Structure formats: structure tokens, C-alpha cells
Coordinates of C-alpha atoms in Angstrom, one line a residue:
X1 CA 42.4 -34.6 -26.8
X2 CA 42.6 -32.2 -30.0
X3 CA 45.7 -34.6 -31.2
X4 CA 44.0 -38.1 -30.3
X5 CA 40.6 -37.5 -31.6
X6 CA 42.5 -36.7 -35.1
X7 CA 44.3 -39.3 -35.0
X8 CA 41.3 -41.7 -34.5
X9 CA 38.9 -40.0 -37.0
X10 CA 42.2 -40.6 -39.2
X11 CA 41.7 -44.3 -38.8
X12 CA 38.2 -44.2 -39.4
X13 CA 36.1 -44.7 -36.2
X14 CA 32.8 -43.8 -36.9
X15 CA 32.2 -41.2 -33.6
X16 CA 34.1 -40.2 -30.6
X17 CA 33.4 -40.7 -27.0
X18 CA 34.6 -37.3 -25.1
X19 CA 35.4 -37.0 -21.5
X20 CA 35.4 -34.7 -19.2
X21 CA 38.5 -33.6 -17.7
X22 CA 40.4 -35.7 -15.2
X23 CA 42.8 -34.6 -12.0
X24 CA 42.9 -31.2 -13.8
X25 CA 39.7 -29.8 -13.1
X26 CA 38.1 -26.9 -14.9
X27 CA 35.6 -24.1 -15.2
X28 CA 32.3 -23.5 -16.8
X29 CA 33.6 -21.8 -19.6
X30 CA 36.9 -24.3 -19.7
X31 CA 34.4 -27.0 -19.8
X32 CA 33.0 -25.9 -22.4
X33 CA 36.1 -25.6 -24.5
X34 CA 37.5 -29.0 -23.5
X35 CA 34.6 -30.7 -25.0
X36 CA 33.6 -27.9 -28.1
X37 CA 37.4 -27.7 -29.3
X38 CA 37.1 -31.2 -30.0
X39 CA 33.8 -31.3 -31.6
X40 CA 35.2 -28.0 -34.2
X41 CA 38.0 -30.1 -35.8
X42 CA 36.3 -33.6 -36.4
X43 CA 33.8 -34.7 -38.6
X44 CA 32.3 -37.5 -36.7
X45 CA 29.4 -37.8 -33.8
X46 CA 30.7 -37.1 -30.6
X47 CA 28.8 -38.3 -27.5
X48 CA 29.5 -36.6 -24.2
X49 CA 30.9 -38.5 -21.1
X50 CA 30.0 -37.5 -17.9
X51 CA 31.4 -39.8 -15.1
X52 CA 31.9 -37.3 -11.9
X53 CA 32.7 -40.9 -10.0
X54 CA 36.1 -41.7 -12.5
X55 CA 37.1 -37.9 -13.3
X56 CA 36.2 -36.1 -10.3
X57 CA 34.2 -33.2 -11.8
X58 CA 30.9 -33.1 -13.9
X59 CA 29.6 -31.4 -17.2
X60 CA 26.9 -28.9 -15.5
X61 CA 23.8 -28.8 -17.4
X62 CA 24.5 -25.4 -18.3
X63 CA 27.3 -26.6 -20.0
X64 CA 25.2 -29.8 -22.0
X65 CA 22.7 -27.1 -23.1
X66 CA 25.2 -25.1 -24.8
X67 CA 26.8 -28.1 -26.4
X68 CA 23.7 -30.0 -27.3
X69 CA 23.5 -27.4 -30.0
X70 CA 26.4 -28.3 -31.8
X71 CA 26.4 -30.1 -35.0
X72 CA 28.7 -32.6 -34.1
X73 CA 26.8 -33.2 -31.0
X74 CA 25.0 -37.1 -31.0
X75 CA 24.7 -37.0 -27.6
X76 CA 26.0 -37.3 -23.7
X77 CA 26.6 -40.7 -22.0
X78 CA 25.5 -40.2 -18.5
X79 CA 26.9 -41.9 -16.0
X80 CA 26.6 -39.6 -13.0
X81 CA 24.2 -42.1 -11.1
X82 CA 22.1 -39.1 -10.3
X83 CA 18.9 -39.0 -11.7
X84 CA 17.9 -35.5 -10.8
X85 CA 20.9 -34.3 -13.1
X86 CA 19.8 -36.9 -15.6
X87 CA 16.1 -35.0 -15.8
X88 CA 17.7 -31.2 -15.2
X89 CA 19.3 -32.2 -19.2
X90 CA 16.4 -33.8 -20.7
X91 CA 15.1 -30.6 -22.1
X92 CA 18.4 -30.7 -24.2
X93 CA 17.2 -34.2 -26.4
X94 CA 15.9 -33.8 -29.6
X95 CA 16.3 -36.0 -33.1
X96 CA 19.7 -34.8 -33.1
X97 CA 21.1 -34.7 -29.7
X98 CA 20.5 -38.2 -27.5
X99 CA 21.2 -39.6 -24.3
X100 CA 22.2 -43.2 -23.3
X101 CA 22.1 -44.3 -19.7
X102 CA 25.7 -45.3 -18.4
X103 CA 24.8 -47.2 -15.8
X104 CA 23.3 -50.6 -16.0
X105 CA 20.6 -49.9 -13.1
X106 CA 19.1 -47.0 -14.3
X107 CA 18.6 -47.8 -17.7
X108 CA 14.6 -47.8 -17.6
X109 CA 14.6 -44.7 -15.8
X110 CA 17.0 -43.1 -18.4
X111 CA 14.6 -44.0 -20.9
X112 CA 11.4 -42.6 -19.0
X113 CA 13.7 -39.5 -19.6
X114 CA 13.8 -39.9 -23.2
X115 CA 16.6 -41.6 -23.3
X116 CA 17.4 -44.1 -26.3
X117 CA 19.6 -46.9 -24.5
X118 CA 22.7 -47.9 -22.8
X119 CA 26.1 -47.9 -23.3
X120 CA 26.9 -51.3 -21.4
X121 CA 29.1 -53.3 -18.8
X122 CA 25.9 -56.0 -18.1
X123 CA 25.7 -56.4 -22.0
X124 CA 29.5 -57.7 -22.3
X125 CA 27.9 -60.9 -20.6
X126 CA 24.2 -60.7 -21.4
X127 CA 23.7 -58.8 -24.7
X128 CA 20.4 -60.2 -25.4
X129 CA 18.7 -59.3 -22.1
X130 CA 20.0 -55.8 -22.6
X131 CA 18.7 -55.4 -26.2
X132 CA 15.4 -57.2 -25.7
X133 CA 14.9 -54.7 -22.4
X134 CA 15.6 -51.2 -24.7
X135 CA 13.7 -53.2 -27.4
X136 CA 10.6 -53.6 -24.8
X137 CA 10.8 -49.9 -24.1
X138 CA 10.8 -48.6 -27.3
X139 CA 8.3 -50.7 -28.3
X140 CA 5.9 -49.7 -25.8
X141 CA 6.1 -52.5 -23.1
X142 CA 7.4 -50.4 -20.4
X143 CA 6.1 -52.7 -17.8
X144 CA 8.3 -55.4 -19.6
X145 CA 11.1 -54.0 -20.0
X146 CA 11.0 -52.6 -15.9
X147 CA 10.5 -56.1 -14.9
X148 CA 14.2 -57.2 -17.0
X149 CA 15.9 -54.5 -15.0
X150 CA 14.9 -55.1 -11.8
X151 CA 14.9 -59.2 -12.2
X152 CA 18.5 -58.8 -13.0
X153 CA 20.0 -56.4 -10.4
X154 CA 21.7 -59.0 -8.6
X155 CA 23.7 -59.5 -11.7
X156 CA 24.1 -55.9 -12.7
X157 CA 25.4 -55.1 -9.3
X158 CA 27.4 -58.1 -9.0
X159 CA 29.2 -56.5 -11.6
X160 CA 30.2 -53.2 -10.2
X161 CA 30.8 -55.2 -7.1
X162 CA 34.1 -53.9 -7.1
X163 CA 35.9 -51.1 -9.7
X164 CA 35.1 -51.8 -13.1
X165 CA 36.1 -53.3 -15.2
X166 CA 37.5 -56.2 -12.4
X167 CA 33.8 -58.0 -11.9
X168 CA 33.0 -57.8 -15.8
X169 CA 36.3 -59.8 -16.6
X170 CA 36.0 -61.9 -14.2
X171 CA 32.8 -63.1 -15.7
X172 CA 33.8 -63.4 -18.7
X173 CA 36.8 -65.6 -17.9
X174 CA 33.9 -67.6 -15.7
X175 CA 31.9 -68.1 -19.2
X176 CA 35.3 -68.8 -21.0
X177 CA 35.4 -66.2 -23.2
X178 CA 38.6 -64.9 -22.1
X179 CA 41.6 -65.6 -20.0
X180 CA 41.8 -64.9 -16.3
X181 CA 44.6 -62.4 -15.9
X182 CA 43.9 -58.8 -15.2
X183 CA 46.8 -55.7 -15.9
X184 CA 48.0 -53.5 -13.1
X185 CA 46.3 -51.6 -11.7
X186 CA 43.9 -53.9 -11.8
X187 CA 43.8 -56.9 -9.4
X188 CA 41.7 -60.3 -9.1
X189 CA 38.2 -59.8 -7.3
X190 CA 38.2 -60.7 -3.4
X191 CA 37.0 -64.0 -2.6
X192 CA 33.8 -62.3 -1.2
X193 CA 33.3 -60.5 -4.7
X194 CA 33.9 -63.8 -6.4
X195 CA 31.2 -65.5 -4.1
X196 CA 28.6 -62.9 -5.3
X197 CA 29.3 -62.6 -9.2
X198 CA 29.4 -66.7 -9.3
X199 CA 26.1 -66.8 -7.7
X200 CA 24.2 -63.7 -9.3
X201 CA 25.5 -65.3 -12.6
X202 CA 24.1 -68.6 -11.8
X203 CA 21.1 -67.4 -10.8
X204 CA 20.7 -65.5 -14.5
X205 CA 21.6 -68.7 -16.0
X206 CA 24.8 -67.7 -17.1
X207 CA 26.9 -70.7 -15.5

């Protein structure tokens, strides 16, 4: 992680997206250290990642609090689909430490939290609804922007119908904006999966 994140802030990204740790899993204070080391050698944001479902362990909120402090510390992208965790961090936020919902259902409830937006799948093939929803938040209309997330949650589901990011490219080769072949280990969506997106997509207007 150490050798890839200079490497990257070497070519010039503007932050870093840091993961948890995956098949190897850790301890509190190993944690810790997986994510910190990184953050004490760059000079760019880093936004946490925490995606129990993909790496198999989480960052505690123990663990967030102590990091939340650090200067290079934007903010944590969580994507644990548990919004208890979501609220045990809140008290972490602050001008200089954010959080961004990771999951395309729950991104008005991230924001009731105080979060600031979404890092997206949805917005790969509707990135003006998902603007104009975090736009109505922010703006005040949170009845507006709860009735964009919940009139497009056949969509949003549709597209983690099966392991992302299948469903998502799918779509996008339905709306011609790229081709239709997928990389090991990837494979094409089942017929049933296929069935859904087309008609969740339809029915937003997509096709």
C-alpha cells in the first residue's frame, strides 16, 4: 500500500482512496497502522474505505475516531450497508473530516447523518439524478431529494442485482456507451438479472 500510494501521488492524483485490509485480516491497533502508515508518507486527501462485504473485516469506529484526526484525513467512504455503524461515526465529521455514503440506497440517510454525498455505481448511468438528489439535500429540500431515492430503487437495485460491477456494465453497454464484454472473473448477467436491469432502466427512462 506504502509503495502504490507513492507511486500514484507521483503521477499526480489528487487524493487516495484507502482500503481496508483484504484475506489478511488485522487488529485494532494493526488497523490502525494499515490505514495511518499511508496517510504519514503522502501529501494528498485520503478517504477511508470501509466495505466489510468485499474485504471481510471492517474499520471499528474506534479505529475512524483515531484517524479522523489526522491531517491527511478527508474522510471515510462507507459502504458497510449498516446504518447503525454509519451513526456510531458521525460524531467523528467536521469541516475537515467527511463522509460519503457508498451505497446508492442509503444515500439520503447518509446525509441525515451529515454526510456530504455519494461515491457512485447509480451515477455511472444517471449522473444527473444523483447530483440533483445531493443538490436537493444540501439545499434544504429534504423531502425532494427522499422522494429521488426512493422513486429510483428499482434502478439502484437493479444494479447490484448481481456482484458489481456486472449489472453497471451491462447498462452501459445497453445505453451504448461501451462494449459488451466483461474480464474474468467477471461473467455476463443471468438472463433473469438481464430481465430486471432492462426493465428498471426503462422504467427511469434510460432506454
Amino acid at each position: 500500500s506504502l509503495r502504490k500510494s507513492l507511486e500514484l501521488q507521483k503521477l499526480g492524483v489528487d487524493g487516495l482512496l484507502i482500503i481496508s485490509p483484504y484475506y489478511n485480516k488485522t487488529n485494532e491497533e494493526g488497523m490502525y497502522h494499515h490505514l495511518a502508515d499511508v496517510m504519514d508518507v503522502v501529501n494528498v486527501p485520503c478517504i477511508l474505505y470501509n466495505i466489510p462485504g468485499r474485504t471481510g473485516c471492517k474499520i471499528s469506529p474506534a479505529v475512524v475516531e483515531r484517524l479522523s484526526a489526522h491531517p491527511n484525513a478527508w474522510g471515510i467512504k462507507e459502504a458497510s450497508g449498516d446504518i447503525s455503524y454509519a451513526a456510531s461515526i458521525a460524531h467523528c465529521l467536521s469541516d475537515d473530516f467527511h463522509m460519503m455514503s457508498g451505497n446508492d440506497d442509503m444515500v439520503v440517510p447518509i446525509l441525515s447523518l451529515g454526510g456530504v454525498g455519494v461515491v457512485s455505481v447509480w451515477a455511472d448511468v444517471a449522473p444527473r439524478t444523483v447530483h440533483d438528489m445531493c443538490a436537493k439535500w444540501l439545499a434544504g429540500d429534504t423531502a425532494g431529494a427522499l422522494k429521488v431515492q426512493l422513486d429510483n430503487l428499482d434502478l439502484v437495485h437493479a444494479l447490484f442485482g448481481e456482484v458489481n460491477p456486472i449489472p453497471v456494465k451491462a447498462a452501459l453497454a445497453k445505453m451504448g456507451l461501451i462494449g459488451p464484454t466483461v474480464r474474468l472473473p467477471l461473467w455476463q448477467l443471468s438472463p433473469e438479472a438481464d430481465a430486471r436491469l432492462e426493465a428498471a432502466m426503462k422504467g427511469a427512462g434510460f432506454l
